[in-house]
Short mmCIF file of C-alpha atoms in Angstrom, two decimals:
data_model
loop_
_atom_site.label_atom_id
_atom_site.label_comp_id
_atom_site.label_asym_id
_atom_site.label_seq_id
_atom_site.Cartn_x
_atom_site.Cartn_y
_atom_site.Cartn_z
CA MET P 1 0.00 0.01 -0.01
CA ALA P 2 1.35 3.40 -0.97
CA GLU P 3 1.99 5.94 1.74
CA GLY P 4 -0.96 8.21 2.32
CA ARG P 5 -0.23 11.92 1.96
CA ILE P 6 -2.11 14.82 3.51
CA LEU P 7 -2.57 18.33 2.15
CA PHE P 8 -2.91 20.50 5.23
CA VAL P 9 -4.49 23.84 4.32
CA GLY P 10 -3.80 26.32 7.11
CA THR P 11 -3.23 29.96 7.87
CA ASN P 12 -0.40 32.17 9.02
CA GLU P 13 -2.67 33.37 11.83
CA VAL P 14 -2.45 31.83 15.29
CA ASP P 15 -4.81 28.91 15.83
CA TYR P 16 -3.95 26.63 18.77
CA LEU P 17 -5.93 23.61 17.60
CA MET P 18 -4.51 23.85 14.07
CA ASP P 19 -0.95 23.90 15.42
CA VAL P 20 -1.57 20.94 17.72
CA VAL P 21 -3.05 18.83 14.92
CA LEU P 22 -0.34 19.71 12.41
CA SER P 23 2.32 18.89 14.96
CA GLY P 24 0.70 15.56 15.79
CA LEU P 25 0.28 14.57 12.14
CA VAL P 26 3.90 15.41 11.35
CA ALA P 27 5.06 13.41 14.38
CA ARG P 28 2.95 10.41 13.34
CA LEU P 29 3.51 10.45 9.59
CA GLY P 30 6.68 12.44 8.96
CA HIS P 31 6.98 15.85 7.37
CA HIS P 32 7.35 14.29 3.89
CA ARG P 33 3.76 13.00 4.14
CA VAL P 34 2.10 16.16 5.51
CA TYR P 35 2.35 19.13 3.17
CA ASP P 36 1.21 22.36 4.81
CA TRP P 37 -0.06 24.99 2.38
CA PRO P 38 0.23 27.86 1.91
CA PHE P 39 3.70 28.50 3.34
CA SER P 40 3.58 29.80 6.92
CA GLY P 41 6.53 31.83 8.13
CA ARG P 42 5.07 31.64 11.63
CA VAL P 43 5.49 27.85 11.62
CA TYR P 44 8.92 27.61 10.00
CA LEU P 45 10.71 30.72 11.30
CA ARG P 46 9.34 30.37 14.85
CA ARG P 47 9.57 34.01 15.79
CA LYS P 48 7.07 33.33 18.55
CA GLY P 49 7.23 30.57 21.15
CA TYR P 50 4.50 28.56 22.89
CA PRO P 51 1.54 28.77 22.39
CA ARG P 52 1.89 31.01 19.35
CA THR P 53 3.71 28.23 17.52
CA MET P 54 3.50 24.60 18.64
CA LEU P 55 5.19 22.92 15.66
CA ARG P 56 8.93 22.66 15.64
CA ARG P 57 10.36 22.70 12.13
CA SER P 58 14.03 22.28 11.22
CA LYS P 59 15.98 23.71 8.28
CA LEU P 60 15.90 20.22 6.77
CA SER P 61 12.12 20.06 7.00
CA LEU P 62 11.91 23.47 5.31
CA LEU P 63 14.11 22.23 2.45
CA ARG P 64 12.09 19.03 2.06
CA ARG P 65 8.85 21.00 2.09
CA PHE P 66 9.89 22.69 -1.14
CA GLN P 67 10.95 19.34 -2.58
CA ALA P 68 7.61 17.74 -1.73
CA LYS P 69 4.60 17.15 -3.99
CA ARG P 70 2.71 20.28 -4.88
CA ASP P 71 0.30 18.75 -7.33
CA PHE P 72 -2.93 19.14 -5.39
CA ALA P 73 -4.46 16.16 -7.19
CA GLU P 74 -1.91 13.73 -5.72
CA PHE P 75 -2.91 13.84 -2.08
CA ASP P 76 -5.08 11.25 -0.30
CA LEU P 77 -6.71 13.63 2.19
CA VAL P 78 -7.22 17.38 2.40
CA VAL P 79 -7.54 19.03 5.82
CA VAL P 80 -8.92 22.58 5.92
CA ALA P 81 -7.48 23.23 9.34
CA ALA P 82 -8.86 26.46 10.77
CA CYS P 83 -12.12 28.38 10.99
CA LYS P 84 -10.43 31.56 9.77
CA PRO P 85 -11.34 33.41 6.54
CA SER P 86 -7.72 33.31 5.36
CA CYS P 87 -7.66 29.53 5.68
CA VAL P 88 -10.96 28.93 3.89
CA HIS P 89 -10.04 31.36 1.12
CA ALA P 90 -6.75 29.51 0.65
CA TYR P 91 -8.73 26.30 0.23
CA ARG P 92 -11.13 27.96 -2.22
CA GLN P 93 -8.13 28.78 -4.48
CA ILE P 94 -7.42 25.08 -5.03
CA GLN P 95 -10.89 23.58 -4.49
CA ASP P 96 -11.33 22.72 -8.18
CA LYS P 97 -7.96 20.96 -8.31
CA ILE P 98 -8.88 18.30 -5.76
CA PRO P 99 -10.32 15.08 -7.26
CA VAL P 100 -13.87 14.14 -6.27
CA GLY P 101 -12.74 10.90 -4.60
CA VAL P 102 -10.32 12.62 -2.20
CA PRO P 103 -11.96 13.42 1.17
CA VAL P 104 -11.88 17.04 2.33
CA VAL P 105 -12.40 17.59 6.05
CA PHE P 106 -12.80 20.81 7.99
CA ILE P 107 -11.53 21.57 11.50
CA ASP P 108 -13.78 24.12 13.17
CA GLY P 109 -11.67 25.31 16.07
CA GLY P 110 -13.72 28.46 16.60
CA ASP P 111 -15.66 29.60 19.64
CA ARG P 112 -19.10 29.84 18.02
CA THR P 113 -21.48 26.91 18.43
CA GLU P 114 -22.68 26.90 14.81
CA LEU P 115 -20.53 25.16 12.20
CA GLY P 116 -18.30 27.79 10.66
CA GLY P 117 -19.73 30.37 13.05
CA ASP P 118 -16.43 32.11 13.63
CA LEU P 119 -16.31 33.04 9.94
CA ASP P 120 -19.44 35.12 10.58
CA ARG P 121 -17.85 36.65 13.67
CA LEU P 122 -14.78 37.54 11.61
CA GLY P 123 -16.79 39.31 8.91
CA GLU P 124 -17.49 36.57 6.35
CA PRO P 125 -21.06 35.44 7.17
CA THR P 126 -21.64 33.47 3.93
CA LEU P 127 -18.17 31.96 3.47
CA PHE P 128 -18.90 28.57 5.05
CA ALA P 129 -22.18 28.08 3.18
CA ASP P 130 -20.68 29.29 -0.12
CA THR P 131 -17.77 26.89 0.25
CA GLU P 132 -20.03 23.94 1.04
CA ALA P 133 -22.39 24.82 -1.81
CA LYS P 134 -19.54 24.24 -4.24
CA ARG P 135 -18.33 21.08 -2.52
CA PRO P 136 -19.60 19.87 0.91
CA PHE P 137 -16.98 18.83 3.41
CA ASP P 138 -16.89 15.08 3.87
CA LEU P 139 -16.45 15.43 7.64
CA VAL P 140 -16.31 18.26 10.17
CA PHE P 141 -14.21 18.19 13.34
CA LYS P 142 -15.73 20.54 15.93
CA ARG P 143 -13.89 21.94 18.93
CA GLU P 144 -16.94 23.39 20.72
CA LYS P 145 -19.39 20.53 20.14
CA TRP P 146 -22.18 21.44 22.57
CA LEU P 147 -24.17 18.52 23.94
CA ASP P 148 -27.50 20.31 23.54
CA HIS P 149 -26.98 21.39 19.92
CA ASP P 150 -28.02 19.49 16.80
CA PHE P 151 -25.26 19.94 14.23
CA GLY P 152 -27.35 18.28 11.54
CA ARG P 153 -24.51 16.35 9.91
CA ASP P 154 -21.59 14.00 10.52
CA CYS P 155 -19.60 16.00 13.06
CA VAL P 156 -16.74 14.72 15.25
CA ALA P 157 -16.04 16.19 18.67
CA PHE P 158 -12.50 17.55 18.49
CA PRO P 159 -11.45 19.66 21.49
CA ASN P 160 -8.14 21.37 22.17
CA ALA P 161 -5.19 19.43 23.57
CA PHE P 162 -1.88 19.73 25.42
CA HIS P 163 1.48 19.55 23.66
CA PRO P 164 3.84 17.63 25.97
CA ASP P 165 6.96 18.77 24.07
CA PHE P 166 6.61 22.03 26.00
CA MET P 167 6.39 20.36 29.41
CA PRO P 168 8.34 22.49 31.91
CA PRO P 169 10.67 20.94 34.49
CA ARG P 170 8.90 20.07 37.70
CA LYS P 171 9.46 22.58 40.50
CA PRO P 172 8.15 22.90 44.08
CA LYS P 173 4.66 24.35 44.55
CA LYS P 174 4.68 28.10 45.02
CA TYR P 175 1.07 29.34 44.82
CA ASP P 176 -2.04 28.21 46.70
CA VAL P 177 -4.89 29.06 44.30
CA ALA P 178 -4.45 30.77 40.94
CA PHE P 179 -6.34 31.79 37.84
CA TRP P 180 -4.52 34.09 35.45
CA GLY P 181 -6.98 35.28 32.86
CA VAL P 182 -9.21 38.12 31.67
CA GLU P 183 -12.88 38.73 32.54
CA SER P 184 -14.30 37.32 29.31
CA HIS P 185 -17.14 35.39 30.95
CA GLU P 186 -19.48 36.03 33.90
CA THR P 187 -18.21 32.88 35.61
CA ARG P 188 -14.73 34.35 35.70
CA VAL P 189 -16.04 37.59 37.21
CA ARG P 190 -17.85 35.66 39.96
CA ALA P 191 -14.74 33.62 40.68
CA PHE P 192 -12.52 36.70 40.93
CA GLU P 193 -14.99 38.25 43.40
CA LEU P 194 -15.10 35.10 45.54
CA LEU P 195 -11.30 34.86 45.60
CA ARG P 196 -10.67 38.50 46.41
CA ASP P 197 -8.54 38.74 49.54
CA LYS P 198 -8.48 34.94 49.83
CA TYR P 199 -5.39 32.69 49.92
CA ASP P 200 -2.50 34.26 47.99
CA CYS P 201 -4.66 35.44 45.10
CA ALA P 202 -3.95 39.16 45.47
CA THR P 203 -0.19 38.65 45.38
CA ASN P 204 -0.04 35.98 42.68
CA GLY P 205 -2.12 37.94 40.15
CA THR P 206 -5.55 36.28 40.51
CA ILE P 207 -7.32 39.62 40.36
CA ARG P 208 -9.79 41.54 38.21
CA GLY P 209 -8.93 44.25 35.74
CA VAL P 210 -5.82 42.70 34.19
CA THR P 211 -5.75 42.62 30.38
CA PHE P 212 -4.20 39.85 28.34
CA HIS P 213 -1.17 41.97 27.44
CA GLN P 214 -0.62 42.93 31.09
CA HIS P 215 -0.12 39.32 32.16
CA LYS P 216 3.58 38.73 32.76
CA ARG P 217 3.38 34.93 32.67
CA LYS P 218 3.50 33.91 29.02
CA GLY P 219 4.81 31.12 26.87
CA GLY P 220 6.92 28.49 28.56
CA PHE P 221 7.13 30.58 31.73
CA PHE P 222 3.33 30.47 32.01
CA LEU P 223 3.39 26.66 31.88
CA GLU P 224 6.17 26.55 34.47
CA GLU P 225 4.25 28.82 36.82
CA LEU P 226 1.01 26.91 36.23
CA GLY P 227 2.77 23.73 37.33
CA ARG P 228 3.74 25.43 40.60
CA CYS P 229 0.10 25.98 41.62
CA LYS P 230 -1.36 23.82 44.35
CA ILE P 231 -4.78 24.54 42.82
CA ALA P 232 -5.24 25.84 39.28
CA LEU P 233 -8.65 26.95 38.04
CA SER P 234 -10.02 26.57 34.53
CA LEU P 235 -13.07 28.72 33.80
CA PRO P 236 -14.96 29.32 30.55
CA GLY P 237 -14.06 32.37 28.49
CA ILE P 238 -15.29 33.48 25.07
CA GLY P 239 -15.28 29.79 24.23
CA TRP P 240 -15.76 27.05 26.80
CA ASP P 241 -12.88 24.87 25.68
CA CYS P 242 -10.00 27.10 26.73
CA GLN P 243 -6.38 26.01 26.49
CA ARG P 244 -5.95 26.03 30.29
CA TYR P 245 -8.37 23.12 30.59
CA TRP P 246 -5.63 20.97 29.06
CA GLU P 247 -2.55 22.83 30.21
CA ALA P 248 -3.24 22.58 33.95
CA PRO P 249 -3.53 18.77 34.07
CA GLY P 250 -0.81 18.52 31.43
CA VAL P 251 1.79 20.17 33.66
CA GLY P 252 0.63 18.21 36.72
CA ALA P 253 -1.41 20.89 38.48
CA PHE P 254 -4.55 19.98 40.42
CA MET P 255 -7.47 21.55 38.54
CA ILE P 256 -10.89 22.73 39.70
CA THR P 257 -13.31 23.52 36.85
CA PRO P 258 -17.03 23.47 36.08
CA LYS P 259 -18.12 20.42 34.12
CA ALA P 260 -17.83 21.05 30.40
CA PRO P 261 -21.19 21.24 28.54
CA LEU P 262 -19.40 19.87 25.50
CA GLU P 263 -18.88 16.45 24.02
CA ILE P 264 -15.32 15.60 25.03
CA PRO P 265 -14.21 12.03 24.30
CA ASP P 266 -12.21 10.57 27.22
CA ASP P 267 -12.95 13.65 29.33
CA PHE P 268 -11.48 14.07 32.81
CA VAL P 269 -13.50 12.40 35.58
CA SER P 270 -14.31 14.51 38.65
CA GLY P 271 -12.69 13.15 41.79
CA GLN P 272 -10.34 11.01 39.74
CA HIS P 273 -8.46 13.36 37.37
CA VAL P 274 -9.83 16.81 38.28
CA VAL P 275 -12.56 18.19 40.55
CA HIS P 276 -15.73 19.81 39.26
CA CYS P 277 -17.21 22.83 40.97
CA LYS P 278 -20.76 24.05 40.43
CA ASP P 279 -21.49 26.02 37.25
CA ASP P 280 -21.99 29.20 39.29
CA VAL P 281 -18.74 28.49 41.26
CA SER P 282 -20.70 28.94 44.51
CA ASP P 283 -18.78 26.05 46.10
CA LEU P 284 -15.36 27.22 44.90
CA ILE P 285 -14.08 28.42 48.28
CA GLU P 286 -15.28 25.26 50.03
CA LEU P 287 -13.43 23.08 47.49
CA CYS P 288 -10.26 25.17 47.65
CA ASP P 289 -10.25 24.99 51.48
CA TYR P 290 -10.68 21.22 51.43
CA TYR P 291 -8.00 20.42 48.87
CA LEU P 292 -5.46 22.86 50.31
CA GLU P 293 -5.82 20.96 53.59
CA HIS P 294 -5.74 17.45 52.03
CA GLU P 295 -2.47 17.53 50.15
CA ASP P 296 -2.10 13.78 49.55
CA GLU P 297 -5.55 13.52 47.99
CA ARG P 298 -4.96 16.64 45.92
CA GLU P 299 -1.63 15.46 44.57
CA ALA P 300 -2.94 11.97 43.76
CA ILE P 301 -5.73 13.50 41.65
CA ALA P 302 -3.23 15.83 39.94
CA ALA P 303 -0.94 12.92 39.07
CA ALA P 304 -3.84 10.87 37.68
CA GLY P 305 -5.03 13.90 35.70
CA GLN P 306 -1.63 14.41 34.15
CA LYS P 307 -1.36 10.74 33.15
CA HIS P 308 -4.84 10.86 31.60
CA CYS P 309 -4.08 14.09 29.76
CA LEU P 310 -0.86 12.80 28.23
CA GLN P 311 -2.52 9.56 27.16
CA TYR P 312 -5.75 10.90 25.66
CA HIS P 313 -5.28 14.63 25.03
CA SER P 314 -1.84 15.15 23.49
CA HIS P 315 -1.01 16.33 19.98
CA LEU P 316 -0.52 12.67 19.04
CA ALA P 317 -3.94 11.71 20.42
CA ARG P 318 -5.62 14.41 18.31
CA ALA P 319 -3.79 13.29 15.17
CA ASP P 320 -4.80 9.71 15.87
CA ARG P 321 -8.45 10.72 16.33
CA LEU P 322 -8.45 12.61 13.06
CA LEU P 323 -6.89 9.72 11.12
CA ALA P 324 -9.17 7.12 12.75
CA SER P 325 -12.31 9.19 12.04
CA VAL P 326 -11.30 9.68 8.40
CA GLY P 327 -10.75 5.93 8.12
CA GLU P 328 -14.09 5.02 9.72
CA ARG P 329 -16.31 7.67 8.12
CA CYS P 330 -14.60 8.48 4.83
CA GLY P 331 -13.13 5.08 4.01
CA VAL P 332 -9.56 6.34 3.58
CA THR P 333 -6.83 4.73 5.64
CA ILE P 334 -3.68 6.76 6.26
CA ALA P 335 -1.46 4.65 8.50
CA PRO P 336 1.80 5.69 10.20
#
């Protein structure tokens, strides 16, 4: 059987899920079997670190990219990898060059519930429908796949993930309870109010009124500091599936979070991998008090959560899910 090759249509804009999937596919299949198009200086030149770029490319991989196949009719699968206008427009440029028998799948990593909804938010309200009118996607992978929403088609739950290549070295715990984020959701506002003047929140930066650009913990340093939290919170923002939901367990921090209203295959189990608080976070202080006092129980849950995250929610796990879904639902097998 000939090696399967993937045309990965992306964007030069930042998209965490796109980067995780591309990194996983390259790790599984090799860079000679995953051709990312159009060329992305952000990916190859790596002027920004984690999480702005999660794929590590070498000079050799850059050379081989330009030696690789660029006949769009010779790929076995096309992945339209981001719910960004620039990505979909790039696909539209080559849409007619892709043979009918080659599956084309779409990764909707946006915050909106509706399929392609972020294209509307970003000023292109008809782009998804216009693209599908010309050629429907064979399969859609949806990051925010709400349990109470009928997507009306074959749609695979496909949440964010943690990239273990960026795992920081383990260091002693430094902070009691921390959430470093902006007030993009009412749940976050309530949590900030409950935590005001509690624990070490005021000194560690768990406070209201801080913008994204004012946060000093970024990139690899953010992951390192997150791993030093006795209790790390993950709270919904503009989208429910925020990156911290995967980063906190990934770096071995004990996480308290509301239960996700999304379909998440192999999700964390409360009391085993993480701990769920109420949706209105009214029990947040009670839970923090308990787990600060019960260190052994807290650390056992954190260790189990990290093991579960690395097994089921890494870049490799997301690549495997994409390839398995394409094999099951589109009848195209692309094996490592």
